[in-house]
GROMACS .gro file of C-alpha atoms in nm:
model
  422
    1MET     CA    1  -2.321  -1.432  -0.280
    2LYS     CA    2  -2.132  -1.749  -0.359
    3ARG     CA    3  -1.777  -1.718  -0.488
    4THR     CA    4  -1.866  -1.889  -0.819
    5SER     CA    5  -2.162  -1.657  -0.873
    6LEU     CA    6  -1.950  -1.351  -0.798
    7ARG     CA    7  -1.677  -1.470  -1.032
    8GLY     CA    8  -1.931  -1.525  -1.310
    9LEU     CA    9  -2.076  -1.179  -1.253
   10MET     CA   10  -1.730  -1.023  -1.268
   11VAL     CA   11  -1.649  -1.203  -1.594
   12LEU     CA   12  -1.980  -1.085  -1.744
   13ALA     CA   13  -1.926  -0.727  -1.626
   14THR     CA   14  -1.570  -0.725  -1.761
   15GLY     CA   15  -1.693  -0.853  -2.096
   16LEU     CA   16  -1.959  -0.581  -2.111
   17VAL     CA   17  -1.707  -0.309  -2.026
   18ILE     CA   18  -1.463  -0.432  -2.291
   19GLY     CA   19  -1.750  -0.447  -2.542
   20ILE     CA   20  -1.855  -0.089  -2.462
   21LEU     CA   21  -1.499   0.040  -2.497
   22LEU     CA   22  -1.444  -0.141  -2.828
   23THR     CA   23  -1.777  -0.009  -2.959
   24GLN     CA   24  -1.677   0.345  -2.863
   25VAL     CA   25  -1.339   0.313  -3.032
   26LEU     CA   26  -1.490   0.173  -3.353
   27PHE     CA   27  -1.763   0.437  -3.350
   28LEU     CA   28  -1.512   0.722  -3.311
   29LYS     CA   29  -1.295   0.579  -3.588
   30LYS     CA   30  -1.589   0.556  -3.828
   31ALA     CA   31  -1.706   0.905  -3.730
   32ALA     CA   32  -1.354   1.043  -3.787
   33ASP     CA   33  -1.334   0.874  -4.128
   34PHE     CA   34  -1.673   1.016  -4.223
   35GLU     CA   35  -1.581   1.368  -4.112
   36GLU     CA   36  -1.252   1.347  -4.302
   37ARG     CA   37  -1.432   1.251  -4.622
   38LEU     CA   38  -1.686   1.528  -4.564
   39THR     CA   39  -1.409   1.784  -4.502
   40ASP     CA   40  -1.225   1.674  -4.817
   41GLN     CA   41  -1.541   1.714  -5.021
   42THR     CA   42  -1.609   2.057  -4.870
   43ILE     CA   43  -1.256   2.175  -4.954
   44LYS     CA   44  -1.287   2.039  -5.307
   45THR     CA   45  -1.618   2.224  -5.351
   46ALA     CA   46  -1.446   2.550  -5.260
   47LEU     CA   47  -1.149   2.477  -5.489
   48ILE     CA   48  -1.386   2.400  -5.780
   49ARG     CA   49  -1.533   2.750  -5.741
   50VAL     CA   50  -1.185   2.906  -5.725
   51ARG     CA   51  -1.080   2.715  -6.037
   52ARG     CA   52  -1.391   2.841  -6.221
   53LEU     CA   53  -1.317   3.201  -6.124
   54VAL     CA   54  -0.951   3.171  -6.224
   55MET     CA   55  -1.035   3.014  -6.561
   56ASN     CA   56  -1.337   3.246  -6.600
   57THR     CA   57  -1.567   2.955  -6.684
   58ALA     CA   58  -1.916   2.861  -6.569
   59LEU     CA   59  -1.963   2.632  -6.272
   60PRO     CA   60  -2.026   2.276  -6.390
   61GLN     CA   61  -2.382   2.151  -6.357
   62ASN     CA   62  -2.251   1.891  -6.114
   63ALA     CA   63  -2.114   2.114  -5.839
   64GLY     CA   64  -1.936   1.815  -5.690
   65ASP     CA   65  -1.737   1.746  -6.009
   66SER     CA   66  -1.376   1.753  -5.893
   67THR     CA   67  -1.218   1.707  -6.237
   68GLY     CA   68  -0.888   1.896  -6.242
   69ILE     CA   69  -0.835   1.864  -5.866
   70ARG     CA   70  -0.589   1.616  -5.722
   71GLN     CA   71  -0.543   1.527  -5.355
   72LEU     CA   72  -0.180   1.421  -5.326
   73SER     CA   73  -0.206   1.366  -4.948
   74PRO     CA   74  -0.478   1.425  -4.685
   75PRO     CA   75  -0.389   1.795  -4.632
   76TYR     CA   76  -0.246   1.872  -4.981
   77PHE     CA   77  -0.457   1.962  -5.287
   78VAL     CA   78  -0.347   2.046  -5.642
   79VAL     CA   79  -0.574   2.237  -5.887
   80ASN     CA   80  -0.501   2.234  -6.261
   81ILE     CA   81  -0.570   2.558  -6.452
   82ASP     CA   82  -0.516   2.676  -6.810
   83ARG     CA   83  -0.328   3.000  -6.752
   84GLN     CA   84  -0.088   3.188  -6.525
   85VAL     CA   85  -0.275   3.340  -6.230
   86ASP     CA   86  -0.222   3.658  -6.033
   87GLU     CA   87  -0.111   3.584  -5.677
   88ALA     CA   88  -0.327   3.849  -5.510
   89PHE     CA   89  -0.637   3.748  -5.704
   90LEU     CA   90  -0.585   3.380  -5.623
   91LYS     CA   91  -0.537   3.456  -5.254
   92GLN     CA   92  -0.855   3.664  -5.243
   93GLN     CA   93  -1.063   3.394  -5.412
   94LEU     CA   94  -0.925   3.118  -5.189
   95GLU     CA   95  -1.009   3.314  -4.874
   96GLN     CA   96  -1.359   3.395  -4.993
   97GLU     CA   97  -1.455   3.050  -5.114
   98LEU     CA   98  -1.307   2.868  -4.814
   99TYR     CA   99  -1.491   3.107  -4.582
  100ARG     CA  100  -1.812   3.040  -4.778
  101VAL     CA  101  -1.788   2.668  -4.688
  102GLN     CA  102  -1.686   2.753  -4.327
  103ILE     CA  103  -1.321   2.647  -4.359
  104THR     CA  104  -1.160   2.912  -4.139
  105ASP     CA  105  -0.824   2.750  -4.058
  106ASP     CA  106  -0.482   2.861  -4.181
  107PHE     CA  107  -0.363   2.744  -4.519
  108GLN     CA  108  -0.065   2.781  -4.747
  109PHE     CA  109  -0.086   2.811  -5.124
  110ALA     CA  110   0.173   2.810  -5.402
  111ILE     CA  111   0.174   2.864  -5.781
  112PHE     CA  112   0.347   2.636  -6.030
  113ASP     CA  113   0.543   2.786  -6.321
  114LYS     CA  114   0.525   2.532  -6.604
  115VAL     CA  115   0.804   2.709  -6.794
  116ASN     CA  116   1.057   2.666  -6.515
  117GLN     CA  117   0.887   2.355  -6.380
  118LYS     CA  118   0.888   2.475  -6.018
  119LEU     CA  119   0.676   2.646  -5.756
  120VAL     CA  120   0.756   3.014  -5.784
  121PHE     CA  121   0.533   3.176  -5.523
  122GLY     CA  122   0.412   3.073  -5.183
  123GLU     CA  123   0.228   3.241  -4.898
  124TYR     CA  124   0.103   3.128  -4.559
  125VAL     CA  125  -0.240   3.271  -4.484
  126ALA     CA  126  -0.326   3.300  -4.114
  127ARG     CA  127  -0.703   3.343  -4.090
  128ASP     CA  128  -0.711   3.494  -3.740
  129LYS     CA  129  -0.425   3.740  -3.791
  130PRO     CA  130  -0.269   3.944  -4.072
  131ALA     CA  131  -0.122   3.720  -4.339
  132ARG     CA  132   0.251   3.683  -4.356
  133LYS     CA  133   0.449   3.809  -4.645
  134ALA     CA  134   0.530   3.581  -4.934
  135LEU     CA  135   0.749   3.297  -4.810
  136PRO     CA  136   0.989   3.065  -4.985
  137VAL     CA  137   0.795   2.752  -5.069
  138LYS     CA  138   0.927   2.469  -4.853
  139GLY     CA  139   0.797   2.121  -4.808
  140LEU     CA  140   0.530   2.142  -5.080
  141PRO     CA  141   0.599   1.872  -5.339
  142THR     CA  142   0.562   1.915  -5.713
  143TYR     CA  143   0.449   1.662  -5.968
  144ALA     CA  144   0.522   1.636  -6.336
  145SER     CA  145   0.270   1.842  -6.533
  146ASN     CA  146   0.254   2.033  -6.860
  147ASP     CA  147  -0.024   2.252  -6.724
  148TYR     CA  148  -0.040   2.544  -6.490
  149TYR     CA  149  -0.161   2.463  -6.143
  150PHE     CA  150  -0.172   2.596  -5.795
  151CYS     CA  151  -0.158   2.394  -5.476
  152VAL     CA  152  -0.316   2.446  -5.135
  153TYR     CA  153  -0.189   2.294  -4.809
  154PHE     CA  154  -0.391   2.282  -4.486
  155PRO     CA  155  -0.147   2.226  -4.194
  156PHE     CA  156  -0.428   2.207  -3.937
  157LYS     CA  157  -0.675   1.996  -4.128
  158ASN     CA  158  -0.700   1.754  -3.836
  159HIS     CA  159  -0.826   2.041  -3.620
  160ILE     CA  160  -1.117   2.088  -3.858
  161ILE     CA  161  -1.211   1.721  -3.817
  162LEU     CA  162  -1.171   1.729  -3.439
  163ARG     CA  163  -1.401   2.031  -3.410
  164GLU     CA  164  -1.674   1.836  -3.582
  165LEU     CA  165  -1.617   1.544  -3.343
  166ASN     CA  166  -1.623   1.750  -3.022
  167VAL     CA  167  -1.963   1.626  -2.909
  168TRP     CA  168  -1.880   1.262  -2.980
  169ILE     CA  169  -1.541   1.289  -2.811
  170LEU     CA  170  -1.707   1.441  -2.503
  171PHE     CA  171  -1.965   1.162  -2.502
  172SER     CA  172  -1.689   0.900  -2.531
  173LEU     CA  173  -1.496   1.060  -2.245
  174LEU     CA  174  -1.808   1.048  -2.029
  175VAL     CA  175  -1.858   0.682  -2.115
  176GLY     CA  176  -1.491   0.615  -2.038
  177LEU     CA  177  -1.527   0.796  -1.705
  178ALA     CA  178  -1.835   0.589  -1.625
  179VAL     CA  179  -1.641   0.271  -1.706
  180ILE     CA  180  -1.355   0.381  -1.478
  181VAL     CA  181  -1.597   0.455  -1.193
  182PHE     CA  182  -1.766   0.120  -1.251
  183GLY     CA  183  -1.431  -0.057  -1.250
  184TYR     CA  184  -1.327   0.119  -0.931
  185ALA     CA  185  -1.658   0.023  -0.767
  186ILE     CA  186  -1.603  -0.340  -0.864
  187PHE     CA  187  -1.250  -0.323  -0.720
  188ILE     CA  188  -1.383  -0.183  -0.392
  189ILE     CA  189  -1.649  -0.456  -0.374
  190LEU     CA  190  -1.392  -0.730  -0.434
  191ARG     CA  191  -1.153  -0.570  -0.187
  192GLN     CA  192  -1.421  -0.548   0.081
  193ARG     CA  193  -1.518  -0.909   0.020
  194GLN     CA  194  -1.155  -1.015   0.047
  195LEU     CA  195  -1.115  -0.819   0.371
  196ALA     CA  196  -1.431  -0.976   0.509
  197GLU     CA  197  -1.299  -1.323   0.426
  198ILE     CA  198  -0.963  -1.240   0.583
  199GLN     CA  199  -1.134  -1.108   0.895
  200THR     CA  200  -1.349  -1.420   0.926
  201ASP     CA  201  -1.050  -1.646   0.869
  202PHE     CA  202  -0.845  -1.453   1.126
  203ILE     CA  203  -1.120  -1.476   1.389
  204ASN     CA  204  -1.157  -1.849   1.326
  205SER     CA  205  -0.781  -1.899   1.352
  206MET     CA  206  -0.756  -1.688   1.667
  207THR     CA  207  -1.046  -1.880   1.826
  208HIS     CA  208  -0.878  -2.209   1.738
  209GLU     CA  209  -0.542  -2.096   1.874
  210PHE     CA  210  -0.691  -1.966   2.198
  211GLN     CA  211  -0.926  -2.257   2.261
  212THR     CA  212  -0.654  -2.514   2.320
  213PRO     CA  213  -0.457  -2.332   2.594
  214ILE     CA  214  -0.778  -2.202   2.755
  215ALA     CA  215  -0.922  -2.555   2.763
  216THR     CA  216  -0.599  -2.693   2.906
  217ILE     CA  217  -0.584  -2.426   3.175
  218SER     CA  218  -0.950  -2.487   3.260
  219ILE     CA  219  -0.902  -2.864   3.293
  220SER     CA  220  -0.593  -2.820   3.510
  221ALA     CA  221  -0.772  -2.571   3.733
  222GLU     CA  222  -1.073  -2.800   3.768
  223ALA     CA  223  -0.844  -3.087   3.862
  224LEU     CA  224  -0.688  -2.879   4.140
  225LYS     CA  225  -1.032  -2.779   4.267
  226THR     CA  226  -1.181  -3.129   4.267
  227LYS     CA  227  -1.291  -3.221   4.617
  228GLY     CA  228  -1.170  -3.545   4.763
  229MET     CA  229  -0.874  -3.569   4.521
  230VAL     CA  230  -0.547  -3.658   4.683
  231VAL     CA  231  -0.332  -3.353   4.627
  232SER     CA  232   0.038  -3.422   4.639
  233PRO     CA  233   0.311  -3.165   4.588
  234GLU     CA  234   0.411  -3.341   4.265
  235ARG     CA  235   0.054  -3.324   4.132
  236ILE     CA  236   0.020  -2.957   4.225
  237ASP     CA  237   0.352  -2.881   4.057
  238HIS     CA  238   0.243  -3.071   3.745
  239TYR     CA  239  -0.084  -2.883   3.703
  240ALA     CA  240   0.076  -2.551   3.794
  241SER     CA  241   0.342  -2.611   3.530
  242ILE     CA  242   0.072  -2.682   3.269
  243ILE     CA  243  -0.116  -2.365   3.363
  244HIS     CA  244   0.204  -2.161   3.350
  245GLN     CA  245   0.306  -2.295   3.007
  246GLU     CA  246  -0.037  -2.243   2.855
  247SER     CA  247  -0.064  -1.894   3.006
  248LYS     CA  248   0.273  -1.809   2.856
  249ARG     CA  249   0.155  -1.945   2.523
  250LEU     CA  250  -0.152  -1.721   2.536
  251ALA     CA  251   0.059  -1.421   2.632
  252ASN     CA  252   0.294  -1.483   2.338
  253GLN     CA  253   0.002  -1.505   2.096
  254VAL     CA  254  -0.149  -1.182   2.226
  255GLU     CA  255   0.190  -1.010   2.209
  256THR     CA  256   0.236  -1.121   1.849
  257ILE     CA  257  -0.098  -0.967   1.750
  258LEU     CA  258  -0.015  -0.644   1.935
  259GLN     CA  259   0.328  -0.624   1.771
  260VAL     CA  260   0.178  -0.648   1.421
  261ALA     CA  261  -0.084  -0.386   1.512
  262ARG     CA  262   0.189  -0.148   1.627
  263THR     CA  263   0.398  -0.197   1.312
  264ASP     CA  264   0.097  -0.144   1.082
  265GLN     CA  265  -0.007   0.173   1.267
  266GLN     CA  266   0.349   0.310   1.241
  267HIS     CA  267   0.381   0.308   1.621
  268LEU     CA  268   0.691   0.092   1.603
  269HIS     CA  269   0.974   0.249   1.797
  270LEU     CA  270   1.310   0.079   1.769
  271ILE     CA  271   1.547   0.096   2.062
  272ARG     CA  272   1.874   0.021   1.888
  273GLN     CA  273   2.166  -0.131   2.068
  274SER     CA  274   2.495  -0.280   1.965
  275VAL     CA  275   2.429  -0.654   1.963
  276HIS     CA  276   2.685  -0.933   1.937
  277LEU     CA  277   2.526  -1.125   1.650
  278GLN     CA  278   2.672  -1.469   1.721
  279ASP     CA  279   2.560  -1.468   2.085
  280CYS     CA  280   2.217  -1.331   1.992
  281LEU     CA  281   2.151  -1.601   1.728
  282LEU     CA  282   2.274  -1.876   1.960
  283ALA     CA  283   2.033  -1.760   2.232
  284ILE     CA  284   1.746  -1.750   1.984
  285MET     CA  285   1.824  -2.100   1.861
  286GLN     CA  286   1.836  -2.236   2.217
  287LYS     CA  287   1.501  -2.072   2.293
  288VAL     CA  288   1.345  -2.228   1.983
  289GLN     CA  289   1.483  -2.570   2.080
  290LEU     CA  290   1.335  -2.538   2.427
  291ASN     CA  291   0.991  -2.411   2.320
  292THR     CA  292   0.945  -2.654   2.030
  293LYS     CA  293   1.115  -2.947   2.207
  294THR     CA  294   1.335  -2.996   1.903
  295ASP     CA  295   1.642  -3.217   1.911
  296PRO     CA  296   1.944  -2.982   1.930
  297ALA     CA  297   2.112  -3.185   1.658
  298ALA     CA  298   1.834  -3.083   1.417
  299LEU     CA  299   1.936  -2.715   1.432
  300THR     CA  300   2.273  -2.596   1.302
  301LEU     CA  301   2.427  -2.251   1.342
  302ARG     CA  302   2.714  -2.155   1.112
  303VAL     CA  303   2.873  -1.821   1.194
  304PRO     CA  304   3.212  -1.662   1.130
  305THR     CA  305   3.466  -1.679   1.412
  306GLU     CA  306   3.526  -1.305   1.391
  307PRO     CA  307   3.275  -1.115   1.611
  308ILE     CA  308   2.997  -0.927   1.432
  309TYR     CA  309   2.811  -0.640   1.594
  310LEU     CA  310   2.484  -0.498   1.461
  311SER     CA  311   2.289  -0.189   1.564
  312VAL     CA  312   1.940  -0.339   1.609
  313ASP     CA  313   1.649  -0.347   1.846
  314PRO     CA  314   1.732  -0.669   2.035
  315ILE     CA  315   1.370  -0.755   2.118
  316HIS     CA  316   1.217  -0.703   1.772
  317PHE     CA  317   1.521  -0.845   1.593
  318SER     CA  318   1.515  -1.158   1.811
  319ASN     CA  319   1.140  -1.199   1.758
  320ALA     CA  320   1.182  -1.175   1.380
  321ILE     CA  321   1.457  -1.442   1.370
  322TYR     CA  322   1.258  -1.658   1.612
  323ASN     CA  323   0.949  -1.645   1.387
  324VAL     CA  324   1.145  -1.760   1.082
  325LEU     CA  325   1.310  -2.044   1.276
  326ASP     CA  326   0.977  -2.149   1.426
  327ASN     CA  327   0.821  -2.165   1.076
  328ALA     CA  328   1.117  -2.366   0.948
  329ILE     CA  329   1.056  -2.627   1.220
  330LYS     CA  330   0.677  -2.620   1.191
  331TYR     CA  331   0.679  -2.689   0.817
  332SER     CA  332   0.960  -2.942   0.817
  333THR     CA  333   0.897  -3.305   0.734
  334GLU     CA  334   0.937  -3.584   0.988
  335ILE     CA  335   1.314  -3.531   0.990
  336ILE     CA  336   1.393  -3.174   1.097
  337ASP     CA  337   1.710  -3.028   0.948
  338VAL     CA  338   1.738  -2.649   0.981
  339VAL     CA  339   2.058  -2.455   0.913
  340MET     CA  340   2.115  -2.088   0.998
  341THR     CA  341   2.411  -1.930   0.820
  342VAL     CA  342   2.566  -1.585   0.862
  343GLN     CA  343   2.748  -1.429   0.565
  344PRO     CA  344   2.897  -1.084   0.627
  345ASP     CA  345   3.049  -0.845   0.374
  346GLU     CA  346   3.169  -0.485   0.393
  347SER     CA  347   2.830  -0.321   0.443
  348TRP     CA  348   2.575  -0.596   0.504
  349VAL     CA  349   2.512  -0.914   0.697
  350ILE     CA  350   2.300  -1.187   0.539
  351ILE     CA  351   2.130  -1.431   0.774
  352ALA     CA  352   2.003  -1.732   0.577
  353ILE     CA  353   1.770  -1.986   0.739
  354THR     CA  354   1.730  -2.305   0.534
  355ASP     CA  355   1.506  -2.604   0.597
  356LYS     CA  356   1.433  -2.925   0.412
  357GLY     CA  357   1.061  -2.909   0.463
  358VAL     CA  358   0.756  -2.919   0.239
  359GLY     CA  359   0.856  -2.606   0.044
  360ILE     CA  360   0.645  -2.324  -0.101
  361SER     CA  361   0.511  -2.285  -0.453
  362LYS     CA  362   0.610  -1.978  -0.657
  363LYS     CA  363   0.253  -1.850  -0.644
  364ASN     CA  364   0.238  -1.864  -0.265
  365ALA     CA  365   0.596  -1.737  -0.224
  366LYS     CA  366   0.488  -1.405  -0.373
  367ARG     CA  367   0.218  -1.360  -0.109
  368ILE     CA  368   0.354  -1.506   0.214
  369PHE     CA  369   0.456  -1.164   0.350
  370LYS     CA  370   0.102  -1.028   0.321
  371LYS     CA  371  -0.079  -0.983   0.649
  372PHE     CA  372  -0.314  -1.269   0.740
  373TYR     CA  373  -0.208  -1.474   0.439
  374ARG     CA  374  -0.166  -1.843   0.509
  375ILE     CA  375  -0.074  -2.110   0.258
  376PRO     CA  376  -0.395  -2.310   0.202
  377THR     CA  377  -0.250  -2.660   0.219
  378GLN     CA  378   0.081  -2.680   0.398
  379GLY     CA  379   0.119  -3.004   0.591
  380PRO     CA  380  -0.058  -3.105   0.911
  381ASP     CA  381  -0.030  -2.758   1.067
  382ALA     CA  382  -0.192  -2.580   0.775
  383ARG     CA  383  -0.472  -2.434   0.986
  384THR     CA  384  -0.257  -2.315   1.278
  385GLY     CA  385  -0.123  -1.965   1.321
  386PHE     CA  386  -0.270  -1.626   1.242
  387GLY     CA  387  -0.088  -1.560   0.915
  388ILE     CA  388   0.090  -1.257   1.062
  389GLY     CA  389   0.430  -1.397   1.159
  390LEU     CA  390   0.613  -1.340   0.831
  391HIS     CA  391   0.436  -1.007   0.780
  392TYR     CA  392   0.573  -0.898   1.118
  393VAL     CA  393   0.921  -1.022   1.021
  394GLN     CA  394   0.916  -0.819   0.700
  395GLN     CA  395   0.805  -0.504   0.884
  396ILE     CA  396   1.082  -0.542   1.142
  397VAL     CA  397   1.347  -0.604   0.876
  398LYS     CA  398   1.230  -0.298   0.680
  399ALA     CA  399   1.237  -0.090   0.998
  400HIS     CA  400   1.606  -0.185   1.027
  401ASN     CA  401   1.660  -0.070   0.664
  402GLY     CA  402   1.704  -0.428   0.555
  403SER     CA  403   1.526  -0.670   0.324
  404ILE     CA  404   1.404  -1.028   0.327
  405PHE     CA  405   1.386  -1.276   0.039
  406VAL     CA  406   1.254  -1.628   0.003
  407GLU     CA  407   1.368  -1.909  -0.225
  408SER     CA  408   1.178  -2.236  -0.223
  409LYS     CA  409   1.085  -2.548  -0.415
  410LEU     CA  410   0.792  -2.771  -0.334
  411GLY     CA  411   0.907  -3.090  -0.163
  412GLU     CA  412   1.267  -2.971  -0.131
  413GLY     CA  413   1.270  -2.695   0.128
  414THR     CA  414   1.287  -2.320   0.177
  415THR     CA  415   1.552  -2.055   0.241
  416PHE     CA  416   1.473  -1.717   0.398
  417SER     CA  417   1.752  -1.462   0.357
  418ILE     CA  418   1.749  -1.157   0.584
  419ARG     CA  419   1.980  -0.872   0.477
  420ILE     CA  420   2.068  -0.625   0.754
  421PRO     CA  421   2.308  -0.328   0.726
  422LYS     CA  422   2.605  -0.324   0.960
   0.00000   0.00000   0.00000
């Protein structure tokens, strides 16, 4: 599937998922609002019957007539009556009528004394256990009235609504679970596609990197085997030198791949030694100069005069510094100017390698330590390398309990800072 087609499919699938989730949310909200209105009406129906029994009057022809009943807040109802009511009688009628309409949750009721203008009696009724004794009325508001009234408070009214929504909530959870599974499947598909692209890119890069030295070795060997060619010691030495250099290049490339494989499989075993940092960095810089045929004046090493010793694996540590220096030279402009600076403090040593090359964008700087990642367009050598050098560097630095950072600006250069504990 083409990348554009896959991207379009992902956008469409994401839109559908978002639409399903929004529909579910809106549906649940409307269902909850409907159930709340239905519960309120059911409670009012029961309170109308209680009011009739208390006032000893006939039930209105319109059983839904809620005249005389006020809902001061979602769980709080006030019922106007024309006389003082007996607490026990009121409690009995409330329990019966609420049970009749299948309201079986706890409630609290209180009676208003219009003479003293306050609530004088209150009781919490637990439906699934014996009721508590009369309690001081707390938290139930009063409102100005010249009539008698009693009030009823349902502390768990939301539970009543949720019970009615159980099926819809379960259905929504199943839809949500299906969306999560779908999203995870899409993630796996994209991840597998990305891995396939990385694998293909790596194989292409490895083939390209190996073809040149193999071709050079093959040509040199054929030249030595050519019959009738005048073979002088100088010519033999020349072709042998070419074969040796290209064989060494191949060996280094294979070793780099094996090193990354060992670090990723947690087979990395550090053999720590006390290393004189200044001498180690000088040797690395000389090796880079020799292998890249760089003018010595283009590389500068700035180190303190006081000796610094680090407990590191000399091979892996040297390889990590070498990789950063090699990248600094590879991605420099026509004029190479690379500076390596050492800044020690009480507990750490910071090795900063700065070049004045093409630089790295912020987007790419966040990803350059990922395995196989290569900056798409980075000068003439954009297609060379396996994209594992900086990943290897990061793994080695982490293995030494250190850290590596990059600062860069396009067209101005890059600084890699390696922080290693003393």
